[in-house]
Tab-separated table of C-alpha atoms and ligand atoms in Angstrom:
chain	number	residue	atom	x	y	z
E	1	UNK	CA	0.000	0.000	0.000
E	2	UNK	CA	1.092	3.419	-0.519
E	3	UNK	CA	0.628	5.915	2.059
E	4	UNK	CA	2.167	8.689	0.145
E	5	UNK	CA	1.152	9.362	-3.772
E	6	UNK	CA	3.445	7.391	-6.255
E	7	UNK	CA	5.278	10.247	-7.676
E	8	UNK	CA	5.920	12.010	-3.686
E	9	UNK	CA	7.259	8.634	-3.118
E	10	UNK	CA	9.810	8.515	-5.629
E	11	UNK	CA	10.667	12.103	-5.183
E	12	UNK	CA	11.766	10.674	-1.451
E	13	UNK	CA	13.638	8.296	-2.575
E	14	UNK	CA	15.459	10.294	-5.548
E	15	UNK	CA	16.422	12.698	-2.465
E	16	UNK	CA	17.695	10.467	-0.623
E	17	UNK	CA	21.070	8.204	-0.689
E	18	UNK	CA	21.176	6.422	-3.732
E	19	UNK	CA	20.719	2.356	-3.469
E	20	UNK	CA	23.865	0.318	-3.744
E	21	UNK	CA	24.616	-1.380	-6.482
E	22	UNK	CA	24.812	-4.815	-4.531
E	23	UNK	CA	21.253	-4.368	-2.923
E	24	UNK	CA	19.746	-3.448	-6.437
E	25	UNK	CA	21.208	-6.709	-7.771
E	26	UNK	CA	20.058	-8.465	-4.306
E	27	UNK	CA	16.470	-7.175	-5.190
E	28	UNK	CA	16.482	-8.466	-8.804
E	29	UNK	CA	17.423	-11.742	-7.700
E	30	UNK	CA	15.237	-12.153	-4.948
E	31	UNK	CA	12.275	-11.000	-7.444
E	32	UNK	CA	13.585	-14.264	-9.952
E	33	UNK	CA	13.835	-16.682	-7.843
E	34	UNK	CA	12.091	-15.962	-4.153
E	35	UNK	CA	8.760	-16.365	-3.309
E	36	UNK	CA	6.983	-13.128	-1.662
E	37	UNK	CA	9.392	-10.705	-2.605
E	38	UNK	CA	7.274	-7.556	-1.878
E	39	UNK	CA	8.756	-8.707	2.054
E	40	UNK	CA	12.006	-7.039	1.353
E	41	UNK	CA	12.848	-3.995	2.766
E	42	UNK	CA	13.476	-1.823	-0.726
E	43	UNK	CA	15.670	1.371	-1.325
E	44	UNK	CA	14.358	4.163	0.756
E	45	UNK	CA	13.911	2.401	3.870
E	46	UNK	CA	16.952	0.278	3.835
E	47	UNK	CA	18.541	3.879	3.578
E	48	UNK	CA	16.569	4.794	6.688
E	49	UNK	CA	17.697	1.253	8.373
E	50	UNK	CA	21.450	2.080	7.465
E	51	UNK	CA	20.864	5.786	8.733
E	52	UNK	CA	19.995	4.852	11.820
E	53	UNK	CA	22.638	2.493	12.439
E	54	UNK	CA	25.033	4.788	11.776
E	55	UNK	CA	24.169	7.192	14.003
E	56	UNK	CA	23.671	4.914	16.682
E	57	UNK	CA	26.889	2.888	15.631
E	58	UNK	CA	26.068	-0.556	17.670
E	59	UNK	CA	28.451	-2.976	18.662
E	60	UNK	CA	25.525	-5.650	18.503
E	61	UNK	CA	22.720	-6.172	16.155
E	62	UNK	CA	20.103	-8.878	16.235
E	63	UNK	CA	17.608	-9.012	13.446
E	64	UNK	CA	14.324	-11.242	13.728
E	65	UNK	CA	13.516	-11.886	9.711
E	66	UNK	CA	16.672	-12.161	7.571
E	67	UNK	CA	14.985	-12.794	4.245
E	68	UNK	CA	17.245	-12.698	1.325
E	69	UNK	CA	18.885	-10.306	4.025
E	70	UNK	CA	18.639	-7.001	2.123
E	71	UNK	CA	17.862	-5.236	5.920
E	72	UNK	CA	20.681	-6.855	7.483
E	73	UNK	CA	23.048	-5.584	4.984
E	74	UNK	CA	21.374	-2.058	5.608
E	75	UNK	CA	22.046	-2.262	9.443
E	76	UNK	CA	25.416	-3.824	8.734
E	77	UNK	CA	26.542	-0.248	7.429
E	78	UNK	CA	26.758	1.170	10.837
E	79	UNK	CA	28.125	-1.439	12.791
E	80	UNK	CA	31.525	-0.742	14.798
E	81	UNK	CA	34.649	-2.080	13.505
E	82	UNK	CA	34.577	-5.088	15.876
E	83	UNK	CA	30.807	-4.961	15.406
E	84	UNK	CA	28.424	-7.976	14.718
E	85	UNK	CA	25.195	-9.004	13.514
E	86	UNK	CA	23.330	-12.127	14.550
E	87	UNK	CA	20.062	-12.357	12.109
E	88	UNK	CA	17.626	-15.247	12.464
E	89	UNK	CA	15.627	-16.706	10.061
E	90	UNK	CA	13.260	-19.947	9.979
E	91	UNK	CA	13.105	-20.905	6.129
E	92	UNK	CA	16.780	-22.284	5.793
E	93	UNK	CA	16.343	-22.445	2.143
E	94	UNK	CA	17.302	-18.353	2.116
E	95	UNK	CA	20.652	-19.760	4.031
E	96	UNK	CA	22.210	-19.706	0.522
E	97	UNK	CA	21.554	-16.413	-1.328
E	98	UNK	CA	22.128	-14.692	1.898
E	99	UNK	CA	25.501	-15.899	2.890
E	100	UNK	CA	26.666	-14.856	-0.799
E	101	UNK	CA	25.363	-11.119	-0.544
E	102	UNK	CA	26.766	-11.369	2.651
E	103	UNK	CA	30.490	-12.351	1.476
E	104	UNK	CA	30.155	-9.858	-1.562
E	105	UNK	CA	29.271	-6.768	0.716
E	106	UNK	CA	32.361	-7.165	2.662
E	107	UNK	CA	30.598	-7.382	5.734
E	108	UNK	CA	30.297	-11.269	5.599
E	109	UNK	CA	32.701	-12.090	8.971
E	110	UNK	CA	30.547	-9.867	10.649
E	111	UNK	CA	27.511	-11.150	9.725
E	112	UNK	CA	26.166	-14.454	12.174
E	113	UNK	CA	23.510	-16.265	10.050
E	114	UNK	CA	21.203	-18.351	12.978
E	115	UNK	CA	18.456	-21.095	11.050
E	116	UNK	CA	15.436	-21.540	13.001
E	117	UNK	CA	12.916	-19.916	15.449
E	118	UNK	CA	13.368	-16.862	16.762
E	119	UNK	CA	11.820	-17.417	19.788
E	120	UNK	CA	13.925	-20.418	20.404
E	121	UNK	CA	17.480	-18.980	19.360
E	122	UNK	CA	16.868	-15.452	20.996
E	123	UNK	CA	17.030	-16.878	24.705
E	124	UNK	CA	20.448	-18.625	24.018
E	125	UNK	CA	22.151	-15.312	22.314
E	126	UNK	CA	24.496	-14.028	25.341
E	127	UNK	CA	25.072	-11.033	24.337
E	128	UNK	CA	23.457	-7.183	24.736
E	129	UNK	CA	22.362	-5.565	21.479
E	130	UNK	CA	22.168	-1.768	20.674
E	131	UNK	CA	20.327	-2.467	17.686
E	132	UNK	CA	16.748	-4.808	17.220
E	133	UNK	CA	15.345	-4.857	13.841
E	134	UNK	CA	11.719	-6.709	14.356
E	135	UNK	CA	10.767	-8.346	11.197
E	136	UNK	CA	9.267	-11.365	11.292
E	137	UNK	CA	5.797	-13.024	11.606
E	138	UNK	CA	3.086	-10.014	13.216
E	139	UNK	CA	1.581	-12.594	15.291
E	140	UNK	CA	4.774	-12.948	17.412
E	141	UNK	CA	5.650	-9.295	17.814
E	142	UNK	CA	4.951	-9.387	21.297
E	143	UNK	CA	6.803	-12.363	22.181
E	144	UNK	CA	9.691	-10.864	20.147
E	145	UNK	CA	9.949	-7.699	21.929
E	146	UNK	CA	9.045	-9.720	25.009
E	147	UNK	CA	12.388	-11.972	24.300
E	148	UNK	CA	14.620	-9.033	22.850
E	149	UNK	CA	14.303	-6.601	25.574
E	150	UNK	CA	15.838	-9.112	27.870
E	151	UNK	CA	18.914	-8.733	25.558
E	152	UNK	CA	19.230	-5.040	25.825
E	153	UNK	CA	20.657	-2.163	27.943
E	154	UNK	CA	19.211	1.337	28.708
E	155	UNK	CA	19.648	3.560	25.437
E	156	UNK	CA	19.418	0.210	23.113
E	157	UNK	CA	16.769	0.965	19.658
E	158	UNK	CA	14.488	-2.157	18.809
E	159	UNK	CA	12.958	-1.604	15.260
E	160	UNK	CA	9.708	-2.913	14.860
E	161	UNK	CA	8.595	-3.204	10.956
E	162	UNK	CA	5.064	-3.159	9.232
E	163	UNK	CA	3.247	-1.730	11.884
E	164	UNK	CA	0.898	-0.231	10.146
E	165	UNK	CA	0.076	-3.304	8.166
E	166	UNK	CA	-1.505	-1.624	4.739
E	167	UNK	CA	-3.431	0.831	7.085
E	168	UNK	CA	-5.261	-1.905	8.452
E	169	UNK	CA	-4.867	-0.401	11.405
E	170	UNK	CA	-7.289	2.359	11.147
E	171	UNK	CA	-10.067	-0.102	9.476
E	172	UNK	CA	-13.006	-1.853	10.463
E	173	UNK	CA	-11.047	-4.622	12.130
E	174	UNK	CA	-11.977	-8.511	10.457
E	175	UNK	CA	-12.692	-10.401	13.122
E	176	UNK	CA	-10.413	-13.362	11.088
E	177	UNK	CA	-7.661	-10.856	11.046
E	178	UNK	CA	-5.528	-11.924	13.708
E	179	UNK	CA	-2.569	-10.249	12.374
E	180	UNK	CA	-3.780	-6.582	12.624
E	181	UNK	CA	-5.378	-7.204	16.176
E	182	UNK	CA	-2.375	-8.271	17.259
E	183	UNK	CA	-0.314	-5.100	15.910
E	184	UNK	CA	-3.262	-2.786	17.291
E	185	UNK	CA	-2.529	-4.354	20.732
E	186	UNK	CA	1.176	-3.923	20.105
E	187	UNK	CA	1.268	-0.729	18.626
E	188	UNK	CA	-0.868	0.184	22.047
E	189	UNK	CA	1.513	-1.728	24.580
E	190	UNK	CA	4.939	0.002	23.218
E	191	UNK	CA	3.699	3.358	23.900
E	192	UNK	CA	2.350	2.439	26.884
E	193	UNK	CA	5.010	0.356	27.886
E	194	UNK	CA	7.470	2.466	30.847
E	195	UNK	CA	10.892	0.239	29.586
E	196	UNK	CA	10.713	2.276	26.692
E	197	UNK	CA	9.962	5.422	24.537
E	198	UNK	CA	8.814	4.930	21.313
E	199	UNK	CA	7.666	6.742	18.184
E	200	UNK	CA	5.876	5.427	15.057
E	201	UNK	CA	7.291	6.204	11.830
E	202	UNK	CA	4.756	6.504	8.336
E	203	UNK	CA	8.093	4.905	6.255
E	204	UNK	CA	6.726	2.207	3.613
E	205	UNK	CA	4.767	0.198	6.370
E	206	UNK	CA	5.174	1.828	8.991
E	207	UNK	CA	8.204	1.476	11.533
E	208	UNK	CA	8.457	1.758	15.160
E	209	UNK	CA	11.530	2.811	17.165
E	210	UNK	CA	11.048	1.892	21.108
E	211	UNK	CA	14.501	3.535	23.055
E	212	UNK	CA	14.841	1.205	26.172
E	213	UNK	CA	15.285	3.438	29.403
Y	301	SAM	C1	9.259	-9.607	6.048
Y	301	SAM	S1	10.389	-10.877	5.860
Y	301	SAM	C2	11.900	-10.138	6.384
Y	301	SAM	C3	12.431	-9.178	5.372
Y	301	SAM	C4	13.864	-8.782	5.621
Y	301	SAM	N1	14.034	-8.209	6.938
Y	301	SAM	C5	14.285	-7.805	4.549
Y	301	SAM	O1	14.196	-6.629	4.773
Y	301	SAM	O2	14.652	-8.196	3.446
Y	301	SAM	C6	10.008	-11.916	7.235
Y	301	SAM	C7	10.914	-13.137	7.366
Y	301	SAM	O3	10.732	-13.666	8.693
Y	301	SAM	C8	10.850	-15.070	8.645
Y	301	SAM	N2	10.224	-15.610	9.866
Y	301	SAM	C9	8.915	-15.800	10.127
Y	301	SAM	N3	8.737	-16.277	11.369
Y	301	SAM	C10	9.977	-16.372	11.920
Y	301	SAM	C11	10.459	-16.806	13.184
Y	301	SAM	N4	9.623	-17.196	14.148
Y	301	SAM	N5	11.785	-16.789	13.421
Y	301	SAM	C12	12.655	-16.373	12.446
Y	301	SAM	N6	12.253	-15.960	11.221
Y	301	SAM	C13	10.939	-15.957	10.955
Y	301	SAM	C14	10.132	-15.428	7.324
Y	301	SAM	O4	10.506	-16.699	6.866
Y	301	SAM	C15	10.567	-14.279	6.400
Y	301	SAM	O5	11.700	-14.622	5.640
């Protein structure tokens, strides 16, 4: 969905850092030969992603949602020089076409690839992040956050992606639509919540960043 009119859109983008070269070829590949690839993150906000990381230049980064791992390799621009990012993704047949972006960008040995559920790996990570990028399935988000904060430290950013869901959030809720009653409840909790303040941001589908105090 577009929140903004086409041709605003791609006056955004055409003001903003250009997309590199790698991630362009990343996104015609994962359009070939991915299924759903309207989930990757796309130019302007993966220039937002690598923005923010390198302002807030973390040491750690955990990401719930690699993908073809077009996000990670935003975030991975503003990593420290000893920095890493641990990424976690469930369908280990994108274990292939993301290790091989990852060696090409250069950030590769900094880049931990971890198959399988988040909510299983996250637990056994020892390690405090500065940086959460929530991207996975909406119905989680909670039990992400819930999971993730334990792996923080005051002044940490956790991401959270698609919270706006196609503007589903301002509709007649479905009462089969467990996915945007879920993100209605979450979208409620985090700026309720007293670990952290947060703002929502109207980029592509909405992203929310939650500063842990
Ligand atoms: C929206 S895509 C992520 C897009 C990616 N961040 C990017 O920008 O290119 C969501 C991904 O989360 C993965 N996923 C879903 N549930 C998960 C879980 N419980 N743990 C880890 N990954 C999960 C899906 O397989 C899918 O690849």
């Amino acid at each position: 969905m577009h929140f903004l009119s086409p041709i605003l859109e791609s006056y955004i983008a055409n003001s903003s850092e250009d997309e590199p070269k790698l991630l362009q070829e990343l996104t015609r590949e994962t359009h070939l030969k991915v299924v759903q690839p309207r989930m990757i993150t796309g130019h302007f906000q993966g220039r937002v992603l690598s923005m923010l990381s390198k302002i807030i230049n973390p040491k750690y980064i955990l990401e719930i949602g690699t993908y073809t791992g077009y996000s990670a390799l935003c975030l991975a621009e503003g990593l420290q020089k000893d920095g890493e990012l641990q990424t976690i993704e469930v369908n280990e047949e994108l274990h292939e076409i993301q290790r091989r972006y990852f060696d090409r960008s250069g950030f590769g040995p900094k880049i931990k690839q971890h198959i399988g559920d988040a909510l299983d790996i996250v637990p056994e990570l020892d390690l405090t992040f500065d940086l959460v990028f929530i991207d996975a399935q909406k119905v989680n988000y909670d039990a992400y956050f819930e999971a993730v904060i334990q792996k923080t430290r005051p002044g940490s950013v956790i991401l959270s992606d698609n919270v706006l869901w196609s503007g589903k959030v301002v509709e007649p809720l479905q009462k089969s639509d467990k996915a945007t009653a879920v993100l209605l409840e979450y979208n409620q909790k985090l700026k309720e919540d007293p670990r952290v303040e947060t703002v929502l941001l109207p980029i592509r589908d909405g992203l929310t960043l939650s500063r842990v105090l």
